[in-house]
Coordinates of C-alpha atoms in Angstrom, one line a residue:
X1 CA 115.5 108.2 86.8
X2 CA 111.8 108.2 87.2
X3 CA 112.0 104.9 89.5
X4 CA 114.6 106.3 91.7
X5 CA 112.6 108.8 92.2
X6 CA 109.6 107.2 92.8
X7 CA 111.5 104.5 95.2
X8 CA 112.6 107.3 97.0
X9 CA 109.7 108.5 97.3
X10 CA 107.8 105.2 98.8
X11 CA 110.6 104.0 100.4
X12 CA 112.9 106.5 102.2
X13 CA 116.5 106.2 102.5
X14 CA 117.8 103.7 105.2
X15 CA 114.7 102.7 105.9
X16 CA 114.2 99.8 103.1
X17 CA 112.4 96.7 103.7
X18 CA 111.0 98.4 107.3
X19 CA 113.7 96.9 109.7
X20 CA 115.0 100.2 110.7
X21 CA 113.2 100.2 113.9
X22 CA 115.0 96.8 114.8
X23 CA 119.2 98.2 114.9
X24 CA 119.0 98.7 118.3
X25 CA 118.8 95.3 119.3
X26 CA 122.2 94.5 117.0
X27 CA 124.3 92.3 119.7
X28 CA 121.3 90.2 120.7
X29 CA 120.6 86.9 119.1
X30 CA 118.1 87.0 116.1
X31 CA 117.9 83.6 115.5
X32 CA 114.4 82.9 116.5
X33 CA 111.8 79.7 116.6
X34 CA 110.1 78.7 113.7
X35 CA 106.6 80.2 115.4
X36 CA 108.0 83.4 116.5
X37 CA 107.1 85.7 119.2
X38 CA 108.4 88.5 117.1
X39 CA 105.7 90.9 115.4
X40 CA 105.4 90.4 111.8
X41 CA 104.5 93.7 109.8
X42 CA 103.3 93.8 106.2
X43 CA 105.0 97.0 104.7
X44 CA 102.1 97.8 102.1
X45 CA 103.0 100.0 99.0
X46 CA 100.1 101.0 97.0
X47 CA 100.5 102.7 93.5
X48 CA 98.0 104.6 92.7
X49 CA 96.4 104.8 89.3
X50 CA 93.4 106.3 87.8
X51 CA 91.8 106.1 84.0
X52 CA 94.0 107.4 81.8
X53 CA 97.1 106.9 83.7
X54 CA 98.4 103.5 85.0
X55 CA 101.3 101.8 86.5
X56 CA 104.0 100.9 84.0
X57 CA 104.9 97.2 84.5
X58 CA 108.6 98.1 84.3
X59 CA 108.1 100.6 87.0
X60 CA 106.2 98.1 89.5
X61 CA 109.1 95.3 89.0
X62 CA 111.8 97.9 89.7
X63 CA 110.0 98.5 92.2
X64 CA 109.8 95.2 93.7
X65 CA 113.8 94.3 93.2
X66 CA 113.8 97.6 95.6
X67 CA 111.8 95.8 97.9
X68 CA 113.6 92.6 97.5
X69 CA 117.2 94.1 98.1
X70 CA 117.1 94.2 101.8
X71 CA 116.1 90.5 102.0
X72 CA 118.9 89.6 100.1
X73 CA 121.5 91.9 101.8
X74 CA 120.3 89.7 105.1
X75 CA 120.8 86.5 103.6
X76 CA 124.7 87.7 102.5
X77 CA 125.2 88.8 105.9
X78 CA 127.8 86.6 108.1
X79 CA 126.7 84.4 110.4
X80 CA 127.9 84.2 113.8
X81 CA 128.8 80.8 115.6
X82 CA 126.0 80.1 116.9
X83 CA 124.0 81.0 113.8
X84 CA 122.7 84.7 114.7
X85 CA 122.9 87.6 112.9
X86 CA 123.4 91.1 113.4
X87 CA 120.8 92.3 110.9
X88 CA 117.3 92.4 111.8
X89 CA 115.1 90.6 109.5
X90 CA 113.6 92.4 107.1
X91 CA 110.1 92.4 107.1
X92 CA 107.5 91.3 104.4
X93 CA 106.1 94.0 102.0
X94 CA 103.2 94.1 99.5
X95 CA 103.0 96.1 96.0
X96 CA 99.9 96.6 95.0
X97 CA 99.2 98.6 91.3
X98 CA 96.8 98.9 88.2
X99 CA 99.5 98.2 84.9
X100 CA 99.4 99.3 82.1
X101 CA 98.4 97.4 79.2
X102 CA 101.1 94.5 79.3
X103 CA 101.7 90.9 78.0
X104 CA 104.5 89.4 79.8
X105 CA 106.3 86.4 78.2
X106 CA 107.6 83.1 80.7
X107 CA 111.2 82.9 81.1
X108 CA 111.5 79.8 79.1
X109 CA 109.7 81.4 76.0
X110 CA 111.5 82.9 73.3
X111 CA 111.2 86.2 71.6
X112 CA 108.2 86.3 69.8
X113 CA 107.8 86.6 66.0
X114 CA 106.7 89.7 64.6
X115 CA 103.4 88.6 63.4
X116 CA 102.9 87.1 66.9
X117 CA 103.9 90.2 68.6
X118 CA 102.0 92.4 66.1
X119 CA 98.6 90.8 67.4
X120 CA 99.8 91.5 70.6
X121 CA 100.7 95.6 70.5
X122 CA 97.5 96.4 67.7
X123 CA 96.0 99.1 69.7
X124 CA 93.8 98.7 72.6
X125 CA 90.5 100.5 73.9
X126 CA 90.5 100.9 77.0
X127 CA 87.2 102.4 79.0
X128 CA 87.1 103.9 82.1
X129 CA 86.5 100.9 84.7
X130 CA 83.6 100.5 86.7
X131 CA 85.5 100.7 89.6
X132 CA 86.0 104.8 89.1
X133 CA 82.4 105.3 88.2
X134 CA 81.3 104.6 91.5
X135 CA 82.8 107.5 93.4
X136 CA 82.2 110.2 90.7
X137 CA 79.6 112.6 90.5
X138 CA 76.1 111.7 89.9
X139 CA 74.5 112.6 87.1
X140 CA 77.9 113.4 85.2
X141 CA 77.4 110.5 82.6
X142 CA 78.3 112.7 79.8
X143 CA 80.9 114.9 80.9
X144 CA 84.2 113.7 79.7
X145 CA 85.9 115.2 83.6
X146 CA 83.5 112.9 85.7
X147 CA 85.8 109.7 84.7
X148 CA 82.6 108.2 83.4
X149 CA 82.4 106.7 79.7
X150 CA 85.5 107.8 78.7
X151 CA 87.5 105.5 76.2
X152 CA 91.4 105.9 75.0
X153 CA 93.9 103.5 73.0
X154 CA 96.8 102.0 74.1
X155 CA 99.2 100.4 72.9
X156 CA 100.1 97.6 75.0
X157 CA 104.1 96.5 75.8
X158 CA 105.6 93.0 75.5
X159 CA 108.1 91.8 78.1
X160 CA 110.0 88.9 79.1
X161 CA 108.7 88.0 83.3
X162 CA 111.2 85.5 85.5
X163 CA 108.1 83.4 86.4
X164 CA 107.9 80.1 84.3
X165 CA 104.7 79.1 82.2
X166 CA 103.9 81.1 78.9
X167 CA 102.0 84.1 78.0
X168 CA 99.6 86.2 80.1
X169 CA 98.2 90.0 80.3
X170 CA 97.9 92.5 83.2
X171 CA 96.2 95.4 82.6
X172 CA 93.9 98.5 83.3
X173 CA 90.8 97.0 85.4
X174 CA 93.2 94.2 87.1
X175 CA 94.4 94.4 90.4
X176 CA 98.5 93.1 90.5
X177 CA 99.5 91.7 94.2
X178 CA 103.3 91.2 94.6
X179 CA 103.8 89.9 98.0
X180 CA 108.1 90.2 98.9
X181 CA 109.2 87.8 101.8
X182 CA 111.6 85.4 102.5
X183 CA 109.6 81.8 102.8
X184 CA 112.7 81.2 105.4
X185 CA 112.5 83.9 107.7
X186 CA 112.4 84.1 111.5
X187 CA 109.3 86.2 111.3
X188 CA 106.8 83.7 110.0
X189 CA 106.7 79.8 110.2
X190 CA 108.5 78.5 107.5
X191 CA 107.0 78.1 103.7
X192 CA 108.0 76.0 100.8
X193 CA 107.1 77.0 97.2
X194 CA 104.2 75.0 97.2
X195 CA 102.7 76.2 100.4
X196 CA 103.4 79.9 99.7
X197 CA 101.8 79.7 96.1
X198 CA 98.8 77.2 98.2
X199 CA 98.6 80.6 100.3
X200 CA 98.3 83.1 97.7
X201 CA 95.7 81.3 96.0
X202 CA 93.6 80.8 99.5
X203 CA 94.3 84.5 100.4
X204 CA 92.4 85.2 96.8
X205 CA 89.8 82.6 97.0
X206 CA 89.0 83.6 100.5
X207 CA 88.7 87.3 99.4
X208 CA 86.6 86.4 96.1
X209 CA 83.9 84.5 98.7
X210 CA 83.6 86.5 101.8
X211 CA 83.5 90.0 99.6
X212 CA 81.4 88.8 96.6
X213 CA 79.9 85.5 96.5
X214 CA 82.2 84.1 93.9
X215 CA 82.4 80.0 94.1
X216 CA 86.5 80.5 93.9
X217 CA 87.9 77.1 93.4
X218 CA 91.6 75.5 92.7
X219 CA 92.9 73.6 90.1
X220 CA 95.5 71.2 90.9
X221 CA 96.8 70.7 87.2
X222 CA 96.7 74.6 86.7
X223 CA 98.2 77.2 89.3
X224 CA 95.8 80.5 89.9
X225 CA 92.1 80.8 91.1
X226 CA 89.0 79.7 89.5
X227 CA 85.2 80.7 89.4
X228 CA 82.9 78.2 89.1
X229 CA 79.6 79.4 87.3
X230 CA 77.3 77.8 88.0
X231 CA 78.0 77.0 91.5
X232 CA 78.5 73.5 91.4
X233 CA 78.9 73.0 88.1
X234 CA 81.9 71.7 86.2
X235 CA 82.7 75.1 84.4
X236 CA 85.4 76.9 85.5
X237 CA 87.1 80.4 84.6
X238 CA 90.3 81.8 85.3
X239 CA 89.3 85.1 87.3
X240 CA 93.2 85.5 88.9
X241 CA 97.0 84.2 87.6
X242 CA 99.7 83.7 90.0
X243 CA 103.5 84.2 88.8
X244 CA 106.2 83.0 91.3
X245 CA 109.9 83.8 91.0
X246 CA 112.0 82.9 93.9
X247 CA 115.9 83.8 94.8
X248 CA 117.6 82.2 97.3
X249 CA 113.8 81.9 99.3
X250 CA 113.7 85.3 98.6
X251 CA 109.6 85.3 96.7
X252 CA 108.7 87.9 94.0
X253 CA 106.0 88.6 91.7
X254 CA 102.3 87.3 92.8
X255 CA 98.7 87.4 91.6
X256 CA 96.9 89.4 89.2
X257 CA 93.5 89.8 90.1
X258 CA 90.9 90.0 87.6
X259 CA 88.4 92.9 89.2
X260 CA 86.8 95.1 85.6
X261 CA 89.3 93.7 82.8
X262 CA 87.3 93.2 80.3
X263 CA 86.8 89.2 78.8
X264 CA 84.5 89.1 76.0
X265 CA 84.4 90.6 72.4
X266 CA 87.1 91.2 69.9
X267 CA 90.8 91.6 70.5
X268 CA 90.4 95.6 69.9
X269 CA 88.5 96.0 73.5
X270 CA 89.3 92.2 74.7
X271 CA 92.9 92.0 75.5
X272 CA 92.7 87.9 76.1
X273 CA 91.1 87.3 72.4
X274 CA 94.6 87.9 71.2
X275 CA 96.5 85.1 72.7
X276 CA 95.5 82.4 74.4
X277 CA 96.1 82.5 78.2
X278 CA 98.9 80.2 80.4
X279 CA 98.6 78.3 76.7
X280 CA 95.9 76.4 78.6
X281 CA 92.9 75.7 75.0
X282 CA 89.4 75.6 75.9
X283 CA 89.4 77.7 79.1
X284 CA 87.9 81.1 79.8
X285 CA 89.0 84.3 81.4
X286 CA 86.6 86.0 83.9
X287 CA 86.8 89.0 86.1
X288 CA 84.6 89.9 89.4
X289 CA 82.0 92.4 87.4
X290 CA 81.7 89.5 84.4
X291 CA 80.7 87.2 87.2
X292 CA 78.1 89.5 88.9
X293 CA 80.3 90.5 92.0
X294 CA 80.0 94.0 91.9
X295 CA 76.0 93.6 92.3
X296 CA 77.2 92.4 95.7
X297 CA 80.0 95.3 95.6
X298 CA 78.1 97.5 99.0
X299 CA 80.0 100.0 100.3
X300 CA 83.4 99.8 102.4
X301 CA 84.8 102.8 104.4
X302 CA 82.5 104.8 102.0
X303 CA 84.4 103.4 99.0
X304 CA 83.0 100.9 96.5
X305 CA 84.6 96.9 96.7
X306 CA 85.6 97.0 93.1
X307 CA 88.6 99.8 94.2
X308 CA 92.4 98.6 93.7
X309 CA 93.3 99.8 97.3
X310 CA 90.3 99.1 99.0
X311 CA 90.5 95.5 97.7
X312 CA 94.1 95.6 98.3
X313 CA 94.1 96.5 101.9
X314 CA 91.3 93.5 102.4
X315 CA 93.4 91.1 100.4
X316 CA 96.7 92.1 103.0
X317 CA 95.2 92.1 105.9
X318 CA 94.0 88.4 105.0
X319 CA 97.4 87.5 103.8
X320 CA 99.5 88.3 106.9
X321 CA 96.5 85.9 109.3
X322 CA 97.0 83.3 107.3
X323 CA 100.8 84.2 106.8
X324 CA 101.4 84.1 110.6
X325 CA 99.1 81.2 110.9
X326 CA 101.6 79.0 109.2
X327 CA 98.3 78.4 106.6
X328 CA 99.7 76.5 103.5
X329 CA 101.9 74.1 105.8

């Protein structure tokens, strides 16, 4: 009930997936070149969370399939002779969220055993992220309703994701982007798997740069974004996962951006010490404060560049010029 409601909420009735605005234009041919005249809009949904209370992970994919559902009722509609048809295209959309402590499982793994899964949902302490302490009060260190300091246990959830690979963790401090689109629509050139994941990654790695001097670098053999510490240097950390899921060109899930999680210490504070990540051996996680980026943090619109919807805006607003660019081809 609570994700009705909250789909209801974000997305009102009749008006999924944005193309509302298009059923006027019904008889007129849709089918349009691949570099299209037509103007793309990113329909951004942003779920808001703040220390205690974040996004549960069931919630956001929900979500998404909401999102996905008018993409996939174009694709079933009929055809017309000449290949047209009377839907409007739906247009992309972007869910952004905080989760809640989560390790999600690829589709190819089995159930966990219970010793396995035991590690995995011991309690977690989470602290109140960076990111919050910047806008509260000054001076407030102390005082348990500033947001500051403040430290509460979770206990986090295990679920089974349709992206392949193994094992990974979203939680507080980590900014999720789950881009919806179809990689074969009229509103954008064209995309394959490998050039839409190519473009997630260089949305992130462009962001990572330009907002906080991060040397963000790709790994062929492993999908997701890298800092390299020292710049130059053959060291490299995973600071962002990307998940894909496709059905019938229809793209789910995303990237999980690493922004305050914390990556060192023991698995009671440090949710990575508990697993190890992708199953990749040897290879550290990292986050933007862990690598120094929120010395370089400033100020945007008055709010600090370690804030989920401030980086989220930045991050879309990247994604759809490189989107309608045809970047990734």
């Amino acid at each position: 009930m609570l994700t009705r409601r909250i789909a209801r909420r974000i997305i009102p009735r009749g008006r999924t997936g944005t193309a509302h605005h298009h059923h006027h234009h019904h008889h007129q041919n849709h089918r349009l070149p691949r570099a299209t005249t037509r103007h793309l809009h990113l329909h951004r949904v942003h779920l808001p969370s703040q220390h205690p209370t974040y996004t549960p992970y069931a919630l956001a994919t929900s979500l998404q399939e909401s999102l996905a559902a008018p993409h996939h009722a174009y694709k079933a509609a009929p055809e017309t002779a000449d290949g047209a048809r009377d839907l409007a295209p739906p247009q992309p959309s972007l869910l952004s969220f905080t989760p809640a402590p989560t390790y999600t499982l690829g589709r190819r793994q089995r159930t966990l055993d219970g010793e396995v899964e035991g590690a995995l949902t011991a309690p977690l302490r989470v602290s109140s992220p960076t990111e919050w302490s910047s806008s509260s009060s000054e001076g407030g260190n102390d005082d348990p309703g500033s947001g500051r300091g403040s430290q509460i246990t979770l206990t986090p959830f295990v679920t089974h994701s349709p992206r392949g690979g193994l094992t990974t963790y979203h939680g507080p401090g980590q900014l999720v982007l789950w881009p919806t689109l179809d990689l074969r629509s009229p509103l954008h050139p064209h995309l394959t798997v490998r050039s839409y994941a190519r473009l997630l990654e260089d949305t992130t790695s462009h962001l990572l740069r330009t907002l906080y001097g991060i040397e963000a670098v790709l790994d062929p053999e492993n999908p997701g974004v890298w800092a390299r510490r020292p710049a130059g240097g053959s060291e490299i950390r995973k600071i962002a996962a990307m998940g894909i899921h496709l059905r019938r060109h229809v793209a789910t899930l995303g990237i999980a951006l690493n922004l305050t999680t914390p990556v060192s210490g023991a698995g009671d504070v440090n949710p990575w010490a508990r697993f190890v990540p992708c199953g990749i051996e040897g290879r550290e996680v990292t986050s933007v404060e862990a690598e120094g980026g929120e010395g370089r943090r400033g100020e945007f619109g008055g709010r600090g560049l370690l804030e989920g919807e401030v980086v989220a805006g930045l991050w879309a607003d990247e994604f759809v010029r490189r989107l309608e660019r045809g970047d990734g081809e």
